[in-house]
Every structure is written in structure tokens, then in C-alpha cells.
Amino acid sequence: MPSPAPDEPPLWIKDPLAIFAEGAARGIVVQDGRIAELVPAGNEPATPGVRTFDACEHVVLPGLVNTHHHFYQTLTRAVPAALDRELFPWLQALYPLWARLTPEAVDISSTLAMAELMLSGCTLTTDHHYVFPKGVEDSIDFQVAAAKRLGLRVLLTRGSMNRSQRDGGLPPDSVVQDEDTILADSERLVARYHQTGDGAMIQIALAPCSPFSVTTSLMRATAELAKRLDVRLHTHLAETEDENRYCLEIYQCRPLDYLEECGWLNDRTWLAHGVHFNADEFPRLARAGTTVTHCAWSNQVLASGTCPVCDLEEAGVAVGLGVDGSASNDCSNLMQEVRAAFLLQRGRYGIAKVSHRDALRWATKGSAACASRADLGEIAGGMQADLALFRLDELRFSGAGDPLAALLLCGAHRADRVMVGGRWVVENGEIPGLDVAELMRRHAAAARKLQG
Ligand SMILES: [Zn+2]
């Protein structure tokens, strides 16, 4: 589906209206999938034989990176039984619906979530799929295939749950698997799909769901397997007060202490939420090199609290952004998530500490750190050519002064063009070859089936 590019002549993205980079007022040159050159004010490209893309009506950003999501949850948006509930009762209302997932539902929901992300400027997304009822054991395989069709870069996690109600956990028996099955499938997926090095398009990480749905034995075994296979580790942590209470009651310690006990407090790990870390825990995370994904929108919908982003960063912890699952967001629009994070954190820390540039940095460089991608997240020479281009030709932007600030302040939500590794995967606000109406029709039918 994506239009091929790597063998084509270099492309000068010329004279952008604004660009989130230093020394690139006249744009950038893309060659062989990478950013070959930044063109400063008053200069022409030094690269010979360039084609030109006129970007005079575009604001150019590094591609946005989404570091927490559950694609399948696009099938359970705004479900009446889950409305107005905090995390634990919200999960308990939704688990029985998720138990009805089918291979087709995983394929459609993943495709729809990724399309939604791409159209909002996303060039790399993670996903945390942790529900494996009978018959959908190959969910991650479907997600890999969907990502390849769309041309989106992905870091898909092999999620897991093995502590059901029977063992004092939160989920019902029908959505969990046993430890051996989980570990064997994790190893299979890494061997089959995980790419390494600059420009990797498909990567796999391991991701037990949470302290209240996974056994200590599986947490430890997963950390050991991730180390042996050299892949990243992900989980939900410090999301709610309920989780703090659960950990104190079951494990007699706070969530971060438990994480450390399980061999997870290291630079392989990135954590979703981190709302309830305290001042003693910030430096521990920083020393370990563990990173945190801020999910502003989801945390507000579920009234979980506010991630202390500036305190974490001041302690030396890298922070990225995530839209989180579409049952707590309830959308997968990463640009709107950047705005939500900007507003929430400015409200918490004040004007001097949080600017629109900080929020854009969290969604790019910060998120790239969560995914451990030194080749992504910035517009700089040698980086992968992952870009998001926005036009300011809607009513909401009319008359705006600073184009970069306008993206957040006026509420940009749809990219005009998106490039992944030098290929345009979104053109004129559309994904070439994707029949959105047909996708929505199939997705709505799958959602109705699930919601019964
Ligand atoms: Zn989540």
C-alpha cells in the first residue's frame, strides 16, 4: 500500500511554514529513508539532484510516537456498562466483552486503530494486547500483518494475564492463559518478527498486563526471557490508588517495590501511567533508566490522577505519551493526546514549566526513548525520515500567529501527510488504498457483536 521511495532521488521538503527542528528553516532533504540534510535559512540543499516537495503550507513535525495502546479496545468505546466507572470496576465491566474477541475482530480493530493513529500524525505505535481467549491465540500475528499493509512502524507487545479471579486476580478465567503457553508464544513471536537496528519496522516486546492480573512467577520469568532475547519490557504501573492498595495487601509493598522484586527495574522497561509514583521513587526510576508513558486522556476519563511528568523529567526519567486503549480514551488520535498532555501538565505545573514545545517533545523524543529508538523522535541528520505534516487551513486555525503553537492551541487533529522511513503513508489526509468506509462498516459490525 505505501508508495515506494528508497530508490528514488532525494526529496527536498522545501520551505516549510514551520518546522520542529533547529537549523532547518528551508526544510530537509530525505534520501534512502533517512534525513540526509537540514537546510538552514538562506541556503540551498548541498545534496545534488533533489526533487522538491513544496511545504510552504505545512507545519513539519518529527513523526509522533505512541507508546501505549490496546487496539482491540476500539471495539468497546463508550460502552454503557463501563461509563462513569474507575479502573477496577471499569475493567470488570469490559473483560466479559473482550472474552468474545475473534481473529477477525482483532484484525479489524488493529487496522482501524492504526489508521486512526496514522491520520493523526503517528509514525510508530506500540500496542499492548493482553487478552487471549480461546481461538485468538494468533492476535499478534494479525497485528503484524495489518501494520505491514498500512506501512506503519510498530513495537507490538506480547501481553499476558495468568492470574484470574480463581487465584485472587481481577480478570475472569476465560481471558487468561498459563505461564508456559505465554512464554513459549512470546519466544515464537520474537524469533519470527522482531527486527533490530536502525530503521526496524516491526519489533516485539513482552508485556504482562499488571500486578493484579499476572503472577509473580510470570513477571520474573518474563523479565528473564526479555533479557535473554534482548527485547523490551512493558506493563501498567502506578495507575490508580486501587492498585496501590492491592499491592500493599497482596505483596506488602508499593507497586514500584514489587516491580523491582520481580527484576523489572532496569532500562529495558517502560511503564504506562506512573500516576502514583512518589518523590522517593523518581530517582530510583531515573537511576534504573526505566521510562514512563503519560496517558493524560485516559487518566482523566477514569479519574486515576495526574502523572507527575515534570518531577519525573527533573529527576532524569524520560517521559513519552500514549493514547491508551480506546475504551478509556475513547479515541486513538495522538495529536489530540499531545494537546491533552499539554493542558493537563500546564494546569499542574504552571506556564513557566510547560510549553507547547515540551508537549511535542514528549510525543517525539520522549516517546522514542520509551521505545528505545535512537533513530527516531527528532528531525536531525541521519535520523529515520519519519515525519508528520499538518496544514492550517481549517476554521480553527484561521488567523493564527505562531504556526507551531497553533497546532496545540487551536487543536490540530488530522495530519495532511505522514512519512515513514522516506515513504508517504498518508497523502492529502488519506491512507492510499485504504477503504475507510468499508473498514468502518466491518468494524461497527464487529463492535456490535462484541457488545452483544
Ligand atoms: Zn492501558
mmCIF file of C-alpha atoms in Angstrom, residues 251-434:
data_model
loop_
_atom_site.group_PDB
_atom_site.id
_atom_site.type_symbol
_atom_site.label_atom_id
_atom_site.label_comp_id
_atom_site.label_asym_id
_atom_site.label_seq_id
_atom_site.Cartn_x
_atom_site.Cartn_y
_atom_site.Cartn_z
ATOM 1 C CA TYR A 251 2.548 -8.158 48.211
ATOM 2 C CA GLN A 252 3.025 -5.956 51.313
ATOM 3 C CA CYS A 253 4.795 -3.263 49.287
ATOM 4 C CA ARG A 254 4.184 -0.454 46.812
ATOM 5 C CA PRO A 255 3.921 -1.201 43.062
ATOM 6 C CA LEU A 256 7.455 0.007 42.295
ATOM 7 C CA ASP A 257 8.948 -2.136 45.090
ATOM 8 C CA TYR A 258 7.091 -5.091 43.640
ATOM 9 C CA LEU A 259 8.386 -4.293 40.160
ATOM 10 C CA GLU A 260 11.954 -4.241 41.495
ATOM 11 C CA GLU A 261 11.447 -7.528 43.317
ATOM 12 C CA CYS A 262 10.356 -9.073 40.018
ATOM 13 C CA GLY A 263 13.594 -7.988 38.282
ATOM 14 C CA TRP A 264 11.957 -5.276 36.208
ATOM 15 C CA LEU A 265 13.550 -2.057 37.485
ATOM 16 C CA ASN A 266 16.023 -1.507 34.649
ATOM 17 C CA ASP A 267 16.478 0.260 31.318
ATOM 18 C CA ARG A 268 14.659 -2.453 29.390
ATOM 19 C CA THR A 269 11.356 -1.405 30.949
ATOM 20 C CA TRP A 270 8.872 1.304 30.048
ATOM 21 C CA LEU A 271 5.791 1.771 32.196
ATOM 22 C CA ALA A 272 2.337 3.016 31.295
ATOM 23 C CA HIS A 273 0.841 5.694 33.563
ATOM 24 C CA GLY A 274 3.142 6.282 36.577
ATOM 25 C CA VAL A 275 0.438 8.458 38.116
ATOM 26 C CA HIS A 276 1.099 7.456 41.716
ATOM 27 C CA PHE A 277 4.895 7.423 41.955
ATOM 28 C CA ASN A 278 6.131 9.410 44.970
ATOM 29 C CA ALA A 279 9.178 11.654 45.413
ATOM 30 C CA ASP A 280 11.326 8.782 46.743
ATOM 31 C CA GLU A 281 10.565 6.751 43.632
ATOM 32 C CA PHE A 282 11.518 9.356 40.976
ATOM 33 C CA PRO A 283 15.307 8.972 41.481
ATOM 34 C CA ARG A 284 15.007 5.180 41.636
ATOM 35 C CA LEU A 285 13.359 5.159 38.223
ATOM 36 C CA ALA A 286 15.986 7.567 36.884
ATOM 37 C CA ARG A 287 18.932 5.525 38.179
ATOM 38 C CA ALA A 288 17.452 2.399 36.641
ATOM 39 C CA GLY A 289 16.870 4.056 33.255
ATOM 40 C CA THR A 290 13.206 2.990 33.356
ATOM 41 C CA THR A 291 10.943 5.258 31.284
ATOM 42 C CA VAL A 292 7.298 6.293 31.697
ATOM 43 C CA THR A 293 4.385 6.768 29.293
ATOM 44 C CA HIS A 294 1.982 9.548 30.244
ATOM 45 C CA CYS A 295 -1.620 8.818 29.213
ATOM 46 C CA ALA A 296 -3.299 12.134 30.004
ATOM 47 C CA TRP A 297 -6.653 11.497 28.413
ATOM 48 C CA SER A 298 -7.220 8.002 29.802
ATOM 49 C CA ASN A 299 -6.163 9.081 33.293
ATOM 50 C CA GLN A 300 -8.721 11.871 33.266
ATOM 51 C CA VAL A 301 -11.594 9.758 31.901
ATOM 52 C CA LEU A 302 -11.024 7.136 34.605
ATOM 53 C CA ALA A 303 -10.219 9.841 37.203
ATOM 54 C CA SER A 304 -6.978 7.983 38.026
ATOM 55 C CA GLY A 305 -4.972 11.143 38.801
ATOM 56 C CA THR A 306 -2.234 13.110 37.003
ATOM 57 C CA CYS A 307 1.218 11.776 36.136
ATOM 58 C CA PRO A 308 3.937 13.974 37.704
ATOM 59 C CA VAL A 309 5.665 14.494 34.349
ATOM 60 C CA CYS A 310 7.878 17.484 35.258
ATOM 61 C CA ASP A 311 9.039 15.893 38.532
ATOM 62 C CA LEU A 312 9.934 12.721 36.656
ATOM 63 C CA GLU A 313 11.845 14.642 33.979
ATOM 64 C CA GLU A 314 13.670 16.777 36.551
ATOM 65 C CA ALA A 315 14.773 13.575 38.285
ATOM 66 C CA GLY A 316 16.108 12.319 34.931
ATOM 67 C CA VAL A 317 13.311 9.991 33.816
ATOM 68 C CA ALA A 318 12.380 10.121 30.116
ATOM 69 C CA VAL A 319 8.633 10.562 29.595
ATOM 70 C CA GLY A 320 6.650 9.768 26.452
ATOM 71 C CA LEU A 321 2.969 9.874 25.552
ATOM 72 C CA GLY A 322 0.340 7.225 24.880
ATOM 73 C CA VAL A 323 -3.279 7.412 23.805
ATOM 74 C CA ASP A 324 -4.020 4.268 25.849
ATOM 75 C CA GLY A 325 -6.845 1.943 24.956
ATOM 76 C CA SER A 326 -9.824 3.249 23.096
ATOM 77 C CA ALA A 327 -12.161 2.187 25.834
ATOM 78 C CA SER A 328 -10.688 4.746 28.233
ATOM 79 C CA ASN A 329 -9.759 7.478 25.760
ATOM 80 C CA ASP A 330 -12.070 6.729 23.664
ATOM 81 C CA CYS A 331 -10.124 7.562 20.516
ATOM 82 C CA SER A 332 -6.681 6.902 19.057
ATOM 83 C CA ASN A 333 -5.820 10.455 17.987
ATOM 84 C CA LEU A 334 -2.229 11.072 19.055
ATOM 85 C CA MET A 335 -2.210 14.776 18.162
ATOM 86 C CA GLN A 336 -5.207 15.327 20.412
ATOM 87 C CA GLU A 337 -3.358 13.385 23.099
ATOM 88 C CA VAL A 338 -0.448 15.841 22.833
ATOM 89 C CA ARG A 339 -2.904 18.669 23.453
ATOM 90 C CA ALA A 340 -4.435 16.830 26.414
ATOM 91 C CA ALA A 341 -0.979 16.297 27.940
ATOM 92 C CA PHE A 342 -0.066 19.952 27.329
ATOM 93 C CA LEU A 343 -3.210 21.244 29.038
ATOM 94 C CA LEU A 344 -3.118 18.799 31.944
ATOM 95 C CA GLN A 345 0.562 19.293 32.748
ATOM 96 C CA ARG A 346 0.418 23.077 32.316
ATOM 97 C CA GLY A 347 -2.523 23.077 34.710
ATOM 98 C CA ARG A 348 -0.467 21.090 37.207
ATOM 99 C CA TYR A 349 2.929 22.810 36.887
ATOM 100 C CA GLY A 350 2.218 26.298 35.531
ATOM 101 C CA ILE A 351 3.207 28.298 32.486
ATOM 102 C CA ALA A 352 6.945 28.538 33.200
ATOM 103 C CA LYS A 353 7.403 24.754 33.224
ATOM 104 C CA VAL A 354 5.226 23.529 30.368
ATOM 105 C CA SER A 355 5.136 24.936 26.826
ATOM 106 C CA HIS A 356 3.665 23.548 23.621
ATOM 107 C CA ARG A 357 7.234 22.603 22.683
ATOM 108 C CA ASP A 358 7.537 20.425 25.789
ATOM 109 C CA ALA A 359 4.371 18.540 24.880
ATOM 110 C CA LEU A 360 5.623 17.984 21.324
ATOM 111 C CA ARG A 361 8.969 16.825 22.727
ATOM 112 C CA TRP A 362 7.217 14.246 24.952
ATOM 113 C CA ALA A 363 5.362 12.844 21.925
ATOM 114 C CA THR A 364 8.524 12.575 19.824
ATOM 115 C CA LYS A 365 11.899 12.386 21.570
ATOM 116 C CA GLY A 366 10.390 11.258 24.889
ATOM 117 C CA SER A 367 8.285 8.556 23.302
ATOM 118 C CA ALA A 368 11.227 7.390 21.160
ATOM 119 C CA ALA A 369 13.199 6.917 24.405
ATOM 120 C CA CYS A 370 10.370 4.741 25.794
ATOM 121 C CA ALA A 371 10.593 2.603 22.662
ATOM 122 C CA SER A 372 14.418 2.687 22.855
ATOM 123 C CA ARG A 373 14.685 4.093 19.325
ATOM 124 C CA ALA A 374 17.738 6.360 18.967
ATOM 125 C CA ASP A 375 16.967 6.589 15.221
ATOM 126 C CA LEU A 376 13.554 8.224 15.756
ATOM 127 C CA GLY A 377 11.922 11.161 17.506
ATOM 128 C CA GLU A 378 13.880 14.125 16.115
ATOM 129 C CA ILE A 379 14.438 15.913 12.845
ATOM 130 C CA ALA A 380 18.225 15.688 12.602
ATOM 131 C CA GLY A 381 20.799 14.409 10.109
ATOM 132 C CA GLY A 382 20.966 10.605 9.923
ATOM 133 C CA MET A 383 17.635 10.009 11.690
ATOM 134 C CA GLN A 384 14.917 7.966 10.028
ATOM 135 C CA ALA A 385 12.695 10.087 7.764
ATOM 136 C CA ASP A 386 9.559 9.740 9.911
ATOM 137 C CA LEU A 387 7.570 12.968 9.568
ATOM 138 C CA ALA A 388 4.095 14.392 10.217
ATOM 139 C CA LEU A 389 2.940 17.380 8.156
ATOM 140 C CA PHE A 390 -0.066 19.462 9.150
ATOM 141 C CA ARG A 391 -1.905 22.159 7.211
ATOM 142 C CA LEU A 392 -3.561 25.090 8.952
ATOM 143 C CA ASP A 393 -6.445 25.519 6.525
ATOM 144 C CA GLU A 394 -9.374 24.777 8.822
ATOM 145 C CA LEU A 395 -11.641 27.270 10.559
ATOM 146 C CA ARG A 396 -9.994 26.535 13.887
ATOM 147 C CA PHE A 397 -6.588 27.825 12.728
ATOM 148 C CA SER A 398 -7.732 30.909 10.842
ATOM 149 C CA GLY A 399 -5.638 33.957 11.708
ATOM 150 C CA ALA A 400 -3.176 32.045 13.929
ATOM 151 C CA GLY A 401 0.192 33.743 14.562
ATOM 152 C CA ASP A 402 2.758 31.095 15.573
ATOM 153 C CA PRO A 403 2.106 28.024 13.378
ATOM 154 C CA LEU A 404 3.771 25.534 15.732
ATOM 155 C CA ALA A 405 1.898 26.798 18.797
ATOM 156 C CA ALA A 406 -1.308 26.859 16.737
ATOM 157 C CA LEU A 407 -1.147 23.077 16.317
ATOM 158 C CA LEU A 408 -1.772 22.610 20.024
ATOM 159 C CA LEU A 409 -3.590 25.784 20.972
ATOM 160 C CA CYS A 410 -6.105 25.628 18.113
ATOM 161 C CA GLY A 411 -6.399 21.839 18.297
ATOM 162 C CA ALA A 412 -4.845 20.107 15.269
ATOM 163 C CA HIS A 413 -6.230 16.597 14.924
ATOM 164 C CA ARG A 414 -5.567 15.471 11.376
ATOM 165 C CA ALA A 415 -2.265 15.249 9.509
ATOM 166 C CA ASP A 416 -2.226 16.098 5.816
ATOM 167 C CA ARG A 417 0.840 13.980 5.081
ATOM 168 C CA VAL A 418 2.779 11.370 7.014
ATOM 169 C CA MET A 419 6.112 9.828 6.029
ATOM 170 C CA VAL A 420 7.569 6.608 7.482
ATOM 171 C CA GLY A 421 11.158 5.744 6.544
ATOM 172 C CA GLY A 422 11.003 8.011 3.493
ATOM 173 C CA ARG A 423 7.642 6.680 2.204
ATOM 174 C CA TRP A 424 4.443 8.698 2.204
ATOM 175 C CA VAL A 425 1.874 6.608 4.077
ATOM 176 C CA VAL A 426 -0.672 9.430 4.352
ATOM 177 C CA GLU A 427 -1.288 11.778 1.417
ATOM 178 C CA ASN A 428 -3.841 14.587 1.328
ATOM 179 C CA GLY A 429 -5.307 13.401 4.625
ATOM 180 C CA GLU A 430 -5.856 9.849 3.382
ATOM 181 C CA ILE A 431 -4.128 6.476 3.544
ATOM 182 C CA PRO A 432 -3.674 5.466 -0.104
ATOM 183 C CA GLY A 433 -5.553 2.253 -0.889
ATOM 184 C CA LEU A 434 -7.474 2.093 2.389
#
